[in-house]
mmCIF file of C-alpha atoms in Angstrom:
data_model
loop_
_atom_site.group_PDB
_atom_site.id
_atom_site.type_symbol
_atom_site.label_atom_id
_atom_site.label_comp_id
_atom_site.label_asym_id
_atom_site.label_seq_id
_atom_site.Cartn_x
_atom_site.Cartn_y
_atom_site.Cartn_z
ATOM 1 C CA UNK A 1 13.727 -41.696 52.569
ATOM 2 C CA UNK A 2 17.455 -41.575 51.952
ATOM 3 C CA UNK A 3 19.386 -44.072 49.927
ATOM 4 C CA UNK A 4 17.451 -47.044 48.764
ATOM 5 C CA UNK A 5 18.572 -50.522 49.852
ATOM 6 C CA UNK A 6 17.967 -53.983 48.477
ATOM 7 C CA UNK A 7 14.934 -54.180 50.781
ATOM 8 C CA UNK A 8 13.152 -51.547 48.772
ATOM 9 C CA UNK A 9 10.195 -52.870 46.774
ATOM 10 C CA UNK A 10 10.705 -50.365 43.989
ATOM 11 C CA UNK A 11 14.096 -50.054 42.376
ATOM 12 C CA UNK A 12 15.221 -46.782 40.915
ATOM 13 C CA UNK A 13 18.713 -47.963 40.077
ATOM 14 C CA UNK A 14 20.278 -44.726 41.426
ATOM 15 C CA UNK A 15 23.778 -44.262 40.058
ATOM 16 C CA UNK A 16 26.261 -41.460 40.468
ATOM 17 C CA UNK A 17 27.125 -40.613 36.847
ATOM 18 C CA UNK A 18 29.359 -37.713 37.898
ATOM 19 C CA UNK A 19 30.711 -36.997 41.308
ATOM 20 C CA UNK A 20 27.742 -35.606 43.306
ATOM 21 C CA UNK A 21 25.260 -36.029 40.450
ATOM 22 C CA UNK A 22 22.936 -39.013 41.048
ATOM 23 C CA UNK A 23 20.507 -40.144 38.489
ATOM 24 C CA UNK A 24 17.724 -42.761 38.798
ATOM 25 C CA UNK A 25 18.646 -44.831 35.737
ATOM 26 C CA UNK A 26 15.569 -47.042 35.905
ATOM 27 C CA UNK A 27 13.476 -43.848 35.630
ATOM 28 C CA UNK A 28 15.654 -42.633 32.723
ATOM 29 C CA UNK A 29 15.224 -45.921 30.784
ATOM 30 C CA UNK A 30 11.471 -46.070 31.200
ATOM 31 C CA UNK A 31 11.226 -42.386 30.406
ATOM 32 C CA UNK A 32 13.006 -42.947 27.142
ATOM 33 C CA UNK A 33 10.720 -45.854 26.339
ATOM 34 C CA UNK A 34 7.773 -43.630 27.109
ATOM 35 C CA UNK A 35 9.124 -40.900 24.889
ATOM 36 C CA UNK A 36 9.767 -43.400 22.099
ATOM 37 C CA UNK A 37 6.174 -44.749 22.348
ATOM 38 C CA UNK A 38 4.636 -41.217 22.406
ATOM 39 C CA UNK A 39 6.958 -40.167 19.571
ATOM 40 C CA UNK A 40 6.128 -43.309 17.528
ATOM 41 C CA UNK A 41 2.425 -43.007 18.032
ATOM 42 C CA UNK A 42 2.389 -39.398 16.803
ATOM 43 C CA UNK A 43 4.807 -40.116 13.934
ATOM 44 C CA UNK A 44 2.619 -42.945 12.724
ATOM 45 C CA UNK A 45 -0.418 -40.748 12.958
ATOM 46 C CA UNK A 46 1.266 -37.889 11.163
ATOM 47 C CA UNK A 47 2.841 -40.020 8.477
ATOM 48 C CA UNK A 48 -0.361 -41.500 7.301
ATOM 49 C CA UNK A 49 -2.310 -38.303 7.870
ATOM 50 C CA UNK A 50 -5.470 -38.443 5.793
ATOM 51 C CA UNK A 51 -8.631 -36.492 5.633
ATOM 52 C CA UNK A 52 -10.616 -39.591 6.513
ATOM 53 C CA UNK A 53 -8.682 -40.957 9.574
ATOM 54 C CA UNK A 54 -8.219 -44.602 10.182
ATOM 55 C CA UNK A 55 -6.150 -46.813 12.417
ATOM 56 C CA UNK A 56 -3.582 -45.069 14.583
ATOM 57 C CA UNK A 57 -4.510 -41.623 13.290
ATOM 58 C CA UNK A 58 -8.051 -42.169 14.525
ATOM 59 C CA UNK A 59 -6.804 -43.132 17.978
ATOM 60 C CA UNK A 60 -4.465 -40.098 18.205
ATOM 61 C CA UNK A 61 -7.070 -37.715 16.972
ATOM 62 C CA UNK A 62 -9.427 -39.110 19.578
ATOM 63 C CA UNK A 63 -6.991 -38.008 22.222
ATOM 64 C CA UNK A 64 -6.199 -34.657 20.575
ATOM 65 C CA UNK A 65 -9.898 -33.959 20.089
ATOM 66 C CA UNK A 66 -10.592 -34.876 23.710
ATOM 67 C CA UNK A 67 -7.835 -32.535 24.899
ATOM 68 C CA UNK A 68 -8.815 -29.798 22.417
ATOM 69 C CA UNK A 69 -12.332 -29.792 23.917
ATOM 70 C CA UNK A 70 -10.953 -29.549 27.424
ATOM 71 C CA UNK A 71 -8.591 -26.768 26.385
ATOM 72 C CA UNK A 72 -11.232 -24.749 24.552
ATOM 73 C CA UNK A 73 -13.343 -24.852 27.681
ATOM 74 C CA UNK A 74 -10.596 -23.570 29.885
ATOM 75 C CA UNK A 75 -8.316 -21.478 27.676
ATOM 76 C CA UNK A 76 -10.507 -20.268 24.828
ATOM 77 C CA UNK A 77 -9.595 -20.648 21.131
ATOM 78 C CA UNK A 78 -6.555 -18.342 21.380
ATOM 79 C CA UNK A 79 -5.197 -20.080 24.432
ATOM 80 C CA UNK A 80 -5.782 -23.500 22.897
ATOM 81 C CA UNK A 81 -3.752 -22.700 19.779
ATOM 82 C CA UNK A 82 -0.923 -21.494 22.002
ATOM 83 C CA UNK A 83 -0.975 -24.311 24.573
ATOM 84 C CA UNK A 84 -2.102 -27.338 22.471
ATOM 85 C CA UNK A 85 1.464 -28.812 21.895
ATOM 86 C CA UNK A 86 2.375 -28.530 25.538
ATOM 87 C CA UNK A 87 -0.948 -29.917 26.895
ATOM 88 C CA UNK A 88 -1.069 -32.812 24.355
ATOM 89 C CA UNK A 89 2.549 -33.776 25.071
ATOM 90 C CA UNK A 90 1.899 -33.550 28.844
ATOM 91 C CA UNK A 91 -1.166 -35.732 28.729
ATOM 92 C CA UNK A 92 0.277 -38.342 26.466
ATOM 93 C CA UNK A 93 3.542 -38.435 28.338
ATOM 94 C CA UNK A 94 1.835 -38.987 31.698
ATOM 95 C CA UNK A 95 -0.717 -41.353 30.259
ATOM 96 C CA UNK A 96 1.874 -43.631 28.651
ATOM 97 C CA UNK A 97 4.136 -43.337 31.638
ATOM 98 C CA UNK A 98 1.426 -44.470 33.999
ATOM 99 C CA UNK A 99 0.461 -47.459 31.769
ATOM 100 C CA UNK A 100 4.069 -48.549 31.290
ATOM 101 C CA UNK A 101 4.322 -49.878 34.810
ATOM 102 C CA UNK A 102 1.349 -52.138 34.139
ATOM 103 C CA UNK A 103 3.121 -53.996 31.315
ATOM 104 C CA UNK A 104 3.915 -57.607 32.111
ATOM 105 C CA UNK A 105 7.449 -58.061 33.387
ATOM 106 C CA UNK A 106 9.363 -60.023 30.796
ATOM 107 C CA UNK A 107 12.805 -60.095 32.388
ATOM 108 C CA UNK A 108 14.101 -60.663 35.852
ATOM 109 C CA UNK A 109 13.792 -57.560 37.953
ATOM 110 C CA UNK A 110 17.511 -57.616 38.405
ATOM 111 C CA UNK A 111 17.987 -56.867 34.696
ATOM 112 C CA UNK A 112 15.112 -54.697 33.671
ATOM 113 C CA UNK A 113 11.540 -54.206 34.637
ATOM 114 C CA UNK A 114 8.742 -52.063 33.343
ATOM 115 C CA UNK A 115 7.881 -49.348 35.831
ATOM 116 C CA UNK A 116 6.179 -46.041 35.347
ATOM 117 C CA UNK A 117 8.506 -43.021 35.138
ATOM 118 C CA UNK A 118 5.800 -41.381 37.234
ATOM 119 C CA UNK A 119 6.562 -43.655 40.120
ATOM 120 C CA UNK A 120 9.538 -41.390 40.707
ATOM 121 C CA UNK A 121 8.934 -38.208 42.615
ATOM 122 C CA UNK A 122 11.523 -36.552 40.460
ATOM 123 C CA UNK A 123 9.415 -37.054 37.335
ATOM 124 C CA UNK A 124 6.335 -35.764 38.988
ATOM 125 C CA UNK A 125 7.983 -32.712 40.402
ATOM 126 C CA UNK A 126 9.740 -32.051 37.062
ATOM 127 C CA UNK A 127 6.373 -31.953 35.365
ATOM 128 C CA UNK A 128 4.556 -29.967 37.999
ATOM 129 C CA UNK A 129 7.349 -27.453 38.322
ATOM 130 C CA UNK A 130 7.406 -27.057 34.568
ATOM 131 C CA UNK A 131 3.721 -26.339 34.601
ATOM 132 C CA UNK A 132 4.116 -23.840 37.430
ATOM 133 C CA UNK A 133 7.009 -22.098 35.803
ATOM 134 C CA UNK A 134 5.275 -22.261 32.447
ATOM 135 C CA UNK A 135 2.342 -20.284 33.820
ATOM 136 C CA UNK A 136 4.776 -17.415 34.720
ATOM 137 C CA UNK A 137 6.484 -17.534 31.343
ATOM 138 C CA UNK A 138 3.217 -17.628 29.377
ATOM 139 C CA UNK A 139 1.691 -15.021 31.686
ATOM 140 C CA UNK A 140 4.636 -12.614 31.193
ATOM 141 C CA UNK A 141 4.588 -13.304 27.370
ATOM 142 C CA UNK A 142 0.904 -12.338 27.275
ATOM 143 C CA UNK A 143 0.632 -9.632 29.921
ATOM 144 C CA UNK A 144 4.146 -8.569 30.797
ATOM 145 C CA UNK A 145 4.516 -7.643 34.413
ATOM 146 C CA UNK A 146 0.749 -7.242 34.551
ATOM 147 C CA UNK A 147 0.591 -10.949 35.028
ATOM 148 C CA UNK A 148 1.550 -10.513 38.749
ATOM 149 C CA UNK A 149 -1.461 -8.350 39.295
ATOM 150 C CA UNK A 150 -3.555 -11.435 40.082
ATOM 151 C CA UNK A 151 -1.573 -11.959 43.259
ATOM 152 C CA UNK A 152 -3.299 -8.998 44.814
ATOM 153 C CA UNK A 153 -6.724 -9.606 43.402
ATOM 154 C CA UNK A 154 -9.400 -9.079 44.655
ATOM 155 C CA UNK A 155 -7.420 -7.211 47.331
ATOM 156 C CA UNK A 156 -3.852 -7.090 48.561
ATOM 157 C CA UNK A 157 -4.954 -8.995 51.618
ATOM 158 C CA UNK A 158 -5.078 -12.128 49.452
ATOM 159 C CA UNK A 159 -1.354 -12.035 48.694
ATOM 160 C CA UNK A 160 -0.323 -14.589 51.313
ATOM 161 C CA UNK A 161 -3.031 -16.973 50.110
ATOM 162 C CA UNK A 162 -1.899 -16.588 46.462
ATOM 163 C CA UNK A 163 1.702 -17.118 47.391
ATOM 164 C CA UNK A 164 0.802 -20.271 49.443
ATOM 165 C CA UNK A 165 -1.306 -21.450 46.405
ATOM 166 C CA UNK A 166 1.721 -21.006 44.088
ATOM 167 C CA UNK A 167 3.702 -23.296 46.335
ATOM 168 C CA UNK A 168 1.117 -25.897 47.276
ATOM 169 C CA UNK A 169 -0.262 -26.327 43.697
ATOM 170 C CA UNK A 170 2.783 -27.859 42.106
ATOM 171 C CA UNK A 171 3.420 -29.884 45.286
ATOM 172 C CA UNK A 172 -0.048 -31.367 45.409
ATOM 173 C CA UNK A 173 -0.114 -32.078 41.709
ATOM 174 C CA UNK A 174 3.241 -33.903 41.925
ATOM 175 C CA UNK A 175 2.417 -35.778 45.090
ATOM 176 C CA UNK A 176 -1.034 -36.839 43.865
ATOM 177 C CA UNK A 177 0.435 -38.324 40.689
ATOM 178 C CA UNK A 178 3.413 -39.826 42.398
ATOM 179 C CA UNK A 179 1.311 -41.323 45.200
ATOM 180 C CA UNK A 180 -1.253 -42.864 43.016
ATOM 181 C CA UNK A 181 1.125 -44.497 40.619
ATOM 182 C CA UNK A 182 3.675 -45.619 43.216
ATOM 183 C CA UNK A 183 0.977 -47.084 45.428
ATOM 184 C CA UNK A 184 -0.511 -48.887 42.399
ATOM 185 C CA UNK A 185 2.769 -50.460 41.516
ATOM 186 C CA UNK A 186 3.648 -51.436 45.112
ATOM 187 C CA UNK A 187 0.188 -53.011 45.562
ATOM 188 C CA UNK A 188 0.620 -54.875 42.250
ATOM 189 C CA UNK A 189 3.956 -56.369 43.351
ATOM 190 C CA UNK A 190 2.535 -57.213 46.755
ATOM 191 C CA UNK A 191 -0.467 -58.855 45.076
ATOM 192 C CA UNK A 192 1.760 -60.960 42.787
ATOM 193 C CA UNK A 193 3.646 -62.173 45.767
ATOM 194 C CA UNK A 194 0.413 -62.986 47.766
ATOM 195 C CA UNK A 195 -1.767 -64.404 44.973
ATOM 196 C CA UNK A 196 0.235 -64.944 41.751
ATOM 197 C CA UNK A 197 -2.841 -65.521 39.530
ATOM 198 C CA UNK A 198 -5.991 -63.751 38.551
ATOM 199 C CA UNK A 199 -6.346 -61.233 41.464
ATOM 200 C CA UNK A 200 -3.462 -59.032 40.353
ATOM 201 C CA UNK A 201 -4.880 -58.879 36.842
ATOM 202 C CA UNK A 202 -7.995 -57.161 38.229
ATOM 203 C CA UNK A 203 -5.738 -54.639 39.902
ATOM 204 C CA UNK A 204 -3.879 -54.201 36.593
ATOM 205 C CA UNK A 205 -7.208 -53.425 34.896
ATOM 206 C CA UNK A 206 -8.096 -50.939 37.587
ATOM 207 C CA UNK A 207 -4.629 -49.367 37.497
ATOM 208 C CA UNK A 208 -4.852 -48.892 33.731
ATOM 209 C CA UNK A 209 -7.994 -46.925 34.407
ATOM 210 C CA UNK A 210 -6.251 -45.049 37.232
ATOM 211 C CA UNK A 211 -3.350 -44.324 34.874
ATOM 212 C CA UNK A 212 -5.728 -42.553 32.531
ATOM 213 C CA UNK A 213 -7.600 -40.790 35.348
ATOM 214 C CA UNK A 214 -4.360 -39.444 36.848
ATOM 215 C CA UNK A 215 -3.191 -38.168 33.492
ATOM 216 C CA UNK A 216 -6.560 -36.478 33.033
ATOM 217 C CA UNK A 217 -6.498 -34.965 36.520
ATOM 218 C CA UNK A 218 -2.918 -33.616 36.083
ATOM 219 C CA UNK A 219 -3.890 -32.198 32.703
ATOM 220 C CA UNK A 220 -7.124 -30.596 34.051
ATOM 221 C CA UNK A 221 -5.185 -29.023 36.973
ATOM 222 C CA UNK A 222 -2.633 -27.675 34.517
ATOM 223 C CA UNK A 223 -5.390 -26.213 32.390
ATOM 224 C CA UNK A 224 -6.900 -24.458 35.417
ATOM 225 C CA UNK A 225 -3.536 -23.000 36.172
ATOM 226 C CA UNK A 226 -3.230 -21.642 32.675
ATOM 227 C CA UNK A 227 -6.879 -20.587 32.509
ATOM 228 C CA UNK A 228 -6.010 -17.537 34.739
ATOM 229 C CA UNK A 229 -3.517 -16.373 32.191
ATOM 230 C CA UNK A 230 -5.883 -16.577 29.194
ATOM 231 C CA UNK A 231 -8.950 -15.458 31.151
ATOM 232 C CA UNK A 232 -7.792 -11.817 30.985
ATOM 233 C CA UNK A 233 -8.015 -11.908 27.244
ATOM 234 C CA UNK A 234 -11.621 -12.950 27.297
ATOM 235 C CA UNK B 1 11.893 -43.964 47.981
ATOM 236 C CA UNK B 2 11.401 -40.206 48.032
ATOM 237 C CA UNK B 3 14.802 -39.003 46.900
ATOM 238 C CA UNK B 4 14.933 -35.774 44.975
ATOM 239 C CA UNK B 5 18.091 -35.450 42.905
ATOM 240 C CA UNK B 6 19.284 -34.568 39.435
ATOM 241 C CA UNK B 7 16.731 -36.902 37.916
ATOM 242 C CA UNK B 8 14.279 -34.054 38.257
ATOM 243 C CA UNK B 9 16.342 -31.878 35.889
ATOM 244 C CA UNK B 10 16.919 -34.795 33.544
ATOM 245 C CA UNK B 11 13.184 -35.502 33.368
ATOM 246 C CA UNK B 12 12.434 -31.860 32.683
ATOM 247 C CA UNK B 13 15.005 -31.944 29.857
ATOM 248 C CA UNK B 14 13.530 -35.222 28.530
ATOM 249 C CA UNK B 15 10.037 -33.761 28.561
ATOM 250 C CA UNK B 16 11.092 -30.510 26.879
ATOM 251 C CA UNK B 17 12.984 -32.464 24.220
ATOM 252 C CA UNK B 18 9.878 -34.592 23.554
ATOM 253 C CA UNK B 19 7.780 -31.430 23.453
ATOM 254 C CA UNK B 20 10.118 -29.773 20.960
ATOM 255 C CA UNK B 21 10.475 -32.843 18.768
ATOM 256 C CA UNK B 22 6.773 -33.537 18.545
ATOM 257 C CA UNK B 23 5.942 -29.923 17.962
ATOM 258 C CA UNK B 24 8.415 -29.807 15.103
ATOM 259 C CA UNK B 25 7.616 -33.107 13.380
ATOM 260 C CA UNK B 26 4.238 -34.496 14.428
ATOM 261 C CA UNK B 27 1.747 -31.956 15.658
ATOM 262 C CA UNK B 28 1.711 -29.660 12.681
ATOM 263 C CA UNK B 29 0.480 -32.176 10.115
ATOM 264 C CA UNK B 30 -1.994 -33.829 12.498
ATOM 265 C CA UNK B 31 -3.436 -30.501 13.743
ATOM 266 C CA UNK B 32 -3.477 -29.053 10.280
ATOM 267 C CA UNK B 33 -5.338 -32.115 9.008
ATOM 268 C CA UNK B 34 -7.805 -31.801 11.822
ATOM 269 C CA UNK B 35 -8.345 -28.134 11.058
ATOM 270 C CA UNK B 36 -8.681 -28.917 7.369
ATOM 271 C CA UNK B 37 -11.255 -31.616 8.112
ATOM 272 C CA UNK B 38 -13.140 -29.263 10.347
ATOM 273 C CA UNK B 39 -13.215 -26.601 7.587
ATOM 274 C CA UNK B 40 -14.192 -29.213 5.015
ATOM 275 C CA UNK B 41 -17.002 -30.535 7.169
ATOM 276 C CA UNK B 42 -18.171 -26.991 7.822
ATOM 277 C CA UNK B 43 -18.032 -26.298 4.049
ATOM 278 C CA UNK B 44 -19.838 -29.547 3.235
ATOM 279 C CA UNK B 45 -22.463 -28.823 5.817
ATOM 280 C CA UNK B 46 -22.910 -25.388 4.284
ATOM 281 C CA UNK B 47 -23.250 -26.832 0.811
ATOM 282 C CA UNK B 48 -25.673 -29.464 2.098
ATOM 283 C CA UNK B 49 -27.664 -26.699 3.779
ATOM 284 C CA UNK B 50 -27.767 -24.704 0.543
ATOM 285 C CA UNK B 51 -28.865 -27.747 -1.444
ATOM 286 C CA UNK B 52 -31.534 -28.495 1.133
ATOM 287 C CA UNK B 53 -32.758 -24.910 0.901
ATOM 288 C CA UNK B 54 -32.736 -25.164 -2.918
ATOM 289 C CA UNK B 55 -34.694 -28.405 -2.798
ATOM 290 C CA UNK B 56 -37.157 -26.854 -0.402
ATOM 291 C CA UNK B 57 -37.618 -23.776 -2.593
ATOM 292 C CA UNK B 58 -38.136 -26.026 -5.592
ATOM 293 C CA UNK B 59 -40.653 -28.074 -3.692
ATOM 294 C CA UNK B 60 -42.478 -24.892 -2.550
ATOM 295 C CA UNK B 61 -42.473 -23.736 -6.185
ATOM 296 C CA UNK B 62 -43.863 -27.017 -7.399
ATOM 297 C CA UNK B 63 -46.549 -26.986 -4.768
ATOM 298 C CA UNK B 64 -47.477 -23.430 -5.723
ATOM 299 C CA UNK B 65 -47.538 -24.366 -9.429
ATOM 300 C CA UNK B 66 -49.694 -27.321 -8.651
ATOM 301 C CA UNK B 67 -52.068 -25.150 -6.650
ATOM 302 C CA UNK B 68 -52.137 -22.584 -9.435
ATOM 303 C CA UNK B 69 -52.815 -25.352 -11.995
ATOM 304 C CA UNK B 70 -55.622 -26.654 -9.788
ATOM 305 C CA UNK B 71 -57.166 -23.148 -9.531
ATOM 306 C CA UNK B 72 -56.926 -22.672 -13.295
ATOM 307 C CA UNK B 73 -58.454 -26.124 -13.953
ATOM 308 C CA UNK B 74 -61.268 -25.271 -11.562
ATOM 309 C CA UNK B 75 -61.756 -21.980 -13.374
ATOM 310 C CA UNK B 76 -61.894 -23.801 -16.696
ATOM 311 C CA UNK B 77 -64.367 -26.302 -15.365
ATOM 312 C CA UNK B 78 -66.568 -23.513 -13.880
ATOM 313 C CA UNK B 79 -66.381 -21.559 -17.056
ATOM 314 C CA UNK B 80 -67.426 -24.563 -19.057
ATOM 315 C CA UNK B 81 -70.250 -25.318 -16.685
ATOM 316 C CA UNK B 82 -71.339 -21.694 -16.922
ATOM 317 C CA UNK B 83 -71.207 -21.796 -20.697
ATOM 318 C CA UNK B 84 -73.122 -25.015 -20.796
ATOM 319 C CA UNK B 85 -75.756 -23.602 -18.500
ATOM 320 C CA UNK B 86 -76.039 -20.424 -20.585
ATOM 321 C CA UNK B 87 -76.277 -22.435 -23.800
ATOM 322 C CA UNK B 88 -78.931 -24.633 -22.288
ATOM 323 C CA UNK B 89 -80.923 -21.666 -21.073
ATOM 324 C CA UNK B 90 -80.554 -19.941 -24.480
ATOM 325 C CA UNK B 91 -81.659 -23.154 -26.183
ATOM 326 C CA UNK B 92 -84.675 -23.416 -23.898
ATOM 327 C CA UNK B 93 -85.537 -19.750 -24.502
ATOM 328 C CA UNK B 94 -85.338 -20.189 -28.224
ATOM 329 C CA UNK B 95 -87.475 -23.270 -28.055
ATOM 330 C CA UNK B 96 -89.950 -21.482 -25.928
ATOM 331 C CA UNK B 97 -90.112 -18.575 -28.366
ATOM 332 C CA UNK B 98 -90.465 -20.827 -31.303
ATOM 333 C CA UNK B 99 -93.185 -22.776 -29.487
ATOM 334 C CA UNK B 100 -94.951 -19.561 -28.598
ATOM 335 C CA UNK B 101 -94.672 -18.451 -32.283
ATOM 336 C CA UNK B 102 -96.031 -21.782 -33.500
ATOM 337 C CA UNK B 103 -98.954 -21.489 -31.038
ATOM 338 C CA UNK B 104 -99.607 -17.909 -32.085
ATOM 339 C CA UNK B 105 -99.499 -18.806 -35.710
ATOM 340 C CA UNK B 106 -101.858 -21.776 -35.042
ATOM 341 C CA UNK B 107 -104.146 -19.448 -33.128
ATOM 342 C CA UNK B 108 -104.138 -16.947 -35.904
ATOM 343 C CA UNK B 109 -104.854 -19.653 -38.459
ATOM 344 C CA UNK B 110 -107.700 -20.969 -36.369
ATOM 345 C CA UNK B 111 -109.138 -17.475 -36.077
ATOM 346 C CA UNK B 112 -108.836 -16.955 -39.788
ATOM 347 C CA UNK B 113 -110.359 -20.304 -40.612
ATOM 348 C CA UNK B 114 -113.105 -19.586 -38.172
ATOM 349 C CA UNK B 115 -113.712 -16.247 -39.734
ATOM 350 C CA UNK B 116 -113.719 -17.901 -43.165
ATOM 351 C CA UNK B 117 -116.068 -20.548 -42.030
ATOM 352 C CA UNK B 118 -118.395 -17.945 -40.454
ATOM 353 C CA UNK B 119 -118.298 -15.925 -43.626
ATOM 354 C CA UNK B 120 -119.228 -18.981 -45.579
ATOM 355 C CA UNK B 121 -121.961 -19.956 -43.133
ATOM 356 C CA UNK B 122 -123.177 -16.430 -43.227
ATOM 357 C CA UNK B 123 -123.394 -16.443 -46.962
ATOM 358 C CA UNK B 124 -125.108 -19.922 -46.920
ATOM 359 C CA UNK B 125 -127.551 -18.647 -44.234
ATOM 360 C CA UNK B 126 -128.364 -15.579 -46.362
ATOM 361 C CA UNK B 127 -128.925 -17.818 -49.332
ATOM 362 C CA UNK B 128 -131.030 -20.270 -47.338
ATOM 363 C CA UNK B 129 -132.974 -17.546 -45.591
ATOM 364 C CA UNK B 130 -133.696 -15.803 -48.878
ATOM 365 C CA UNK B 131 -134.687 -19.162 -50.300
ATOM 366 C CA UNK B 132 -136.848 -19.842 -47.350
ATOM 367 C CA UNK B 133 -138.448 -16.388 -47.346
ATOM 368 C CA UNK B 134 -139.002 -16.639 -51.217
ATOM 369 C CA UNK B 135 -140.681 -19.924 -50.582
ATOM 370 C CA UNK B 136 -142.769 -18.407 -47.874
ATOM 371 C CA UNK B 137 -143.901 -15.344 -49.812
ATOM 372 C CA UNK B 138 -144.038 -17.370 -53.037
ATOM 373 C CA UNK B 139 -142.176 -14.704 -54.611
ATOM 374 C CA UNK B 140 -138.662 -14.753 -55.646
ATOM 375 C CA UNK B 141 -136.736 -12.316 -53.833
ATOM 376 C CA UNK B 142 -133.414 -11.886 -55.543
ATOM 377 C CA UNK B 143 -132.745 -8.246 -55.809
ATOM 378 C CA UNK B 144 -129.682 -6.659 -54.451
ATOM 379 C CA UNK B 145 -131.633 -4.701 -51.886
ATOM 380 C CA UNK B 146 -133.143 -7.906 -50.581
ATOM 381 C CA UNK B 147 -129.775 -9.543 -50.231
ATOM 382 C CA UNK B 148 -128.455 -6.495 -48.404
ATOM 383 C CA UNK B 149 -131.341 -6.481 -46.060
ATOM 384 C CA UNK B 150 -131.041 -10.243 -45.420
ATOM 385 C CA UNK B 151 -127.259 -9.895 -44.789
ATOM 386 C CA UNK B 152 -127.836 -7.064 -42.293
ATOM 387 C CA UNK B 153 -130.481 -9.215 -40.609
ATOM 388 C CA UNK B 154 -128.251 -12.249 -40.378
ATOM 389 C CA UNK B 155 -125.342 -10.176 -39.219
ATOM 390 C CA UNK B 156 -127.407 -8.660 -36.458
ATOM 391 C CA UNK B 157 -128.699 -12.089 -35.451
ATOM 392 C CA UNK B 158 -125.272 -13.681 -35.435
ATOM 393 C CA UNK B 159 -123.562 -11.021 -33.607
#
């Protein structure tokens, strides 16, 4: 913990842009690349939007359809319509983020390297806190103050458990994603140093799968959080 | 390595910006197209279902018509067979009647011929018996009373 030194295996390029305000610039750059990729994928799909999908539209529709099915199972039709943009963006952002760190490193690490934005605890907490706060916002939009009733259901004795859940859920979501992706990248770097050929490629393949899996897990947990909000509607 | 700072806020802003941007420019056309496609597929499936039902109805109708035609054909064949049998029977009956009439006529003719022959024989016998009797009594018997007597005698004999 604390300030990173040159001995750190993962570089965040922390820089104090304003006095007292530190930003991990490496995370920022890779996040912007991720955003650009996600944006580009969707714009290409939307630009050549045809009734009979082909190429990139087909790929994006596969993801959207996959997420739609998950959402309809958890949130119902009404909830899906409301939450679709958020869930699709969340999944695609995490998915592309996770895979970004697996790209081959073209430049010297001193200049720039591809890392996952999700290897930064800040990104993971930002996402999980947005999900957690989003549940309150959407809950209040749909049920007003009635949303808070679920804290004392089935009986007021459950209040401490619910409160604990509200804190631990975003924490576990963030730490799970962060741990998986950071560990994957560290192991990849270590493997490259130990055995420069072939073996790390197997780890890259596995990590690509892990990247998808973690995005899926994060999205599923998000859906279960929101399911309680839309479950009242039936 | 675990250092929470303003990056967290920046990442939240980044994500929200991406969400807003995609929602505004990308999702609507793609989601709308997917909805349209879903509706079109549902519509097409409905049309296909209707067409299938129509085809099935037409097939059922054709089968029924065929069955009806078969029944009618059978009825025509049965009728024809019945008519043929009736005509044959009528023909047989007519033939039989004619045959019986011919036989009856023949019988009648035979009876008449026989009667005629008998009458002739009877007359001949009367003549011969008179002749014979005349010869026997050497006296010509030719009177009307003699003939009558002889006829009665022959008649009683030939009864």
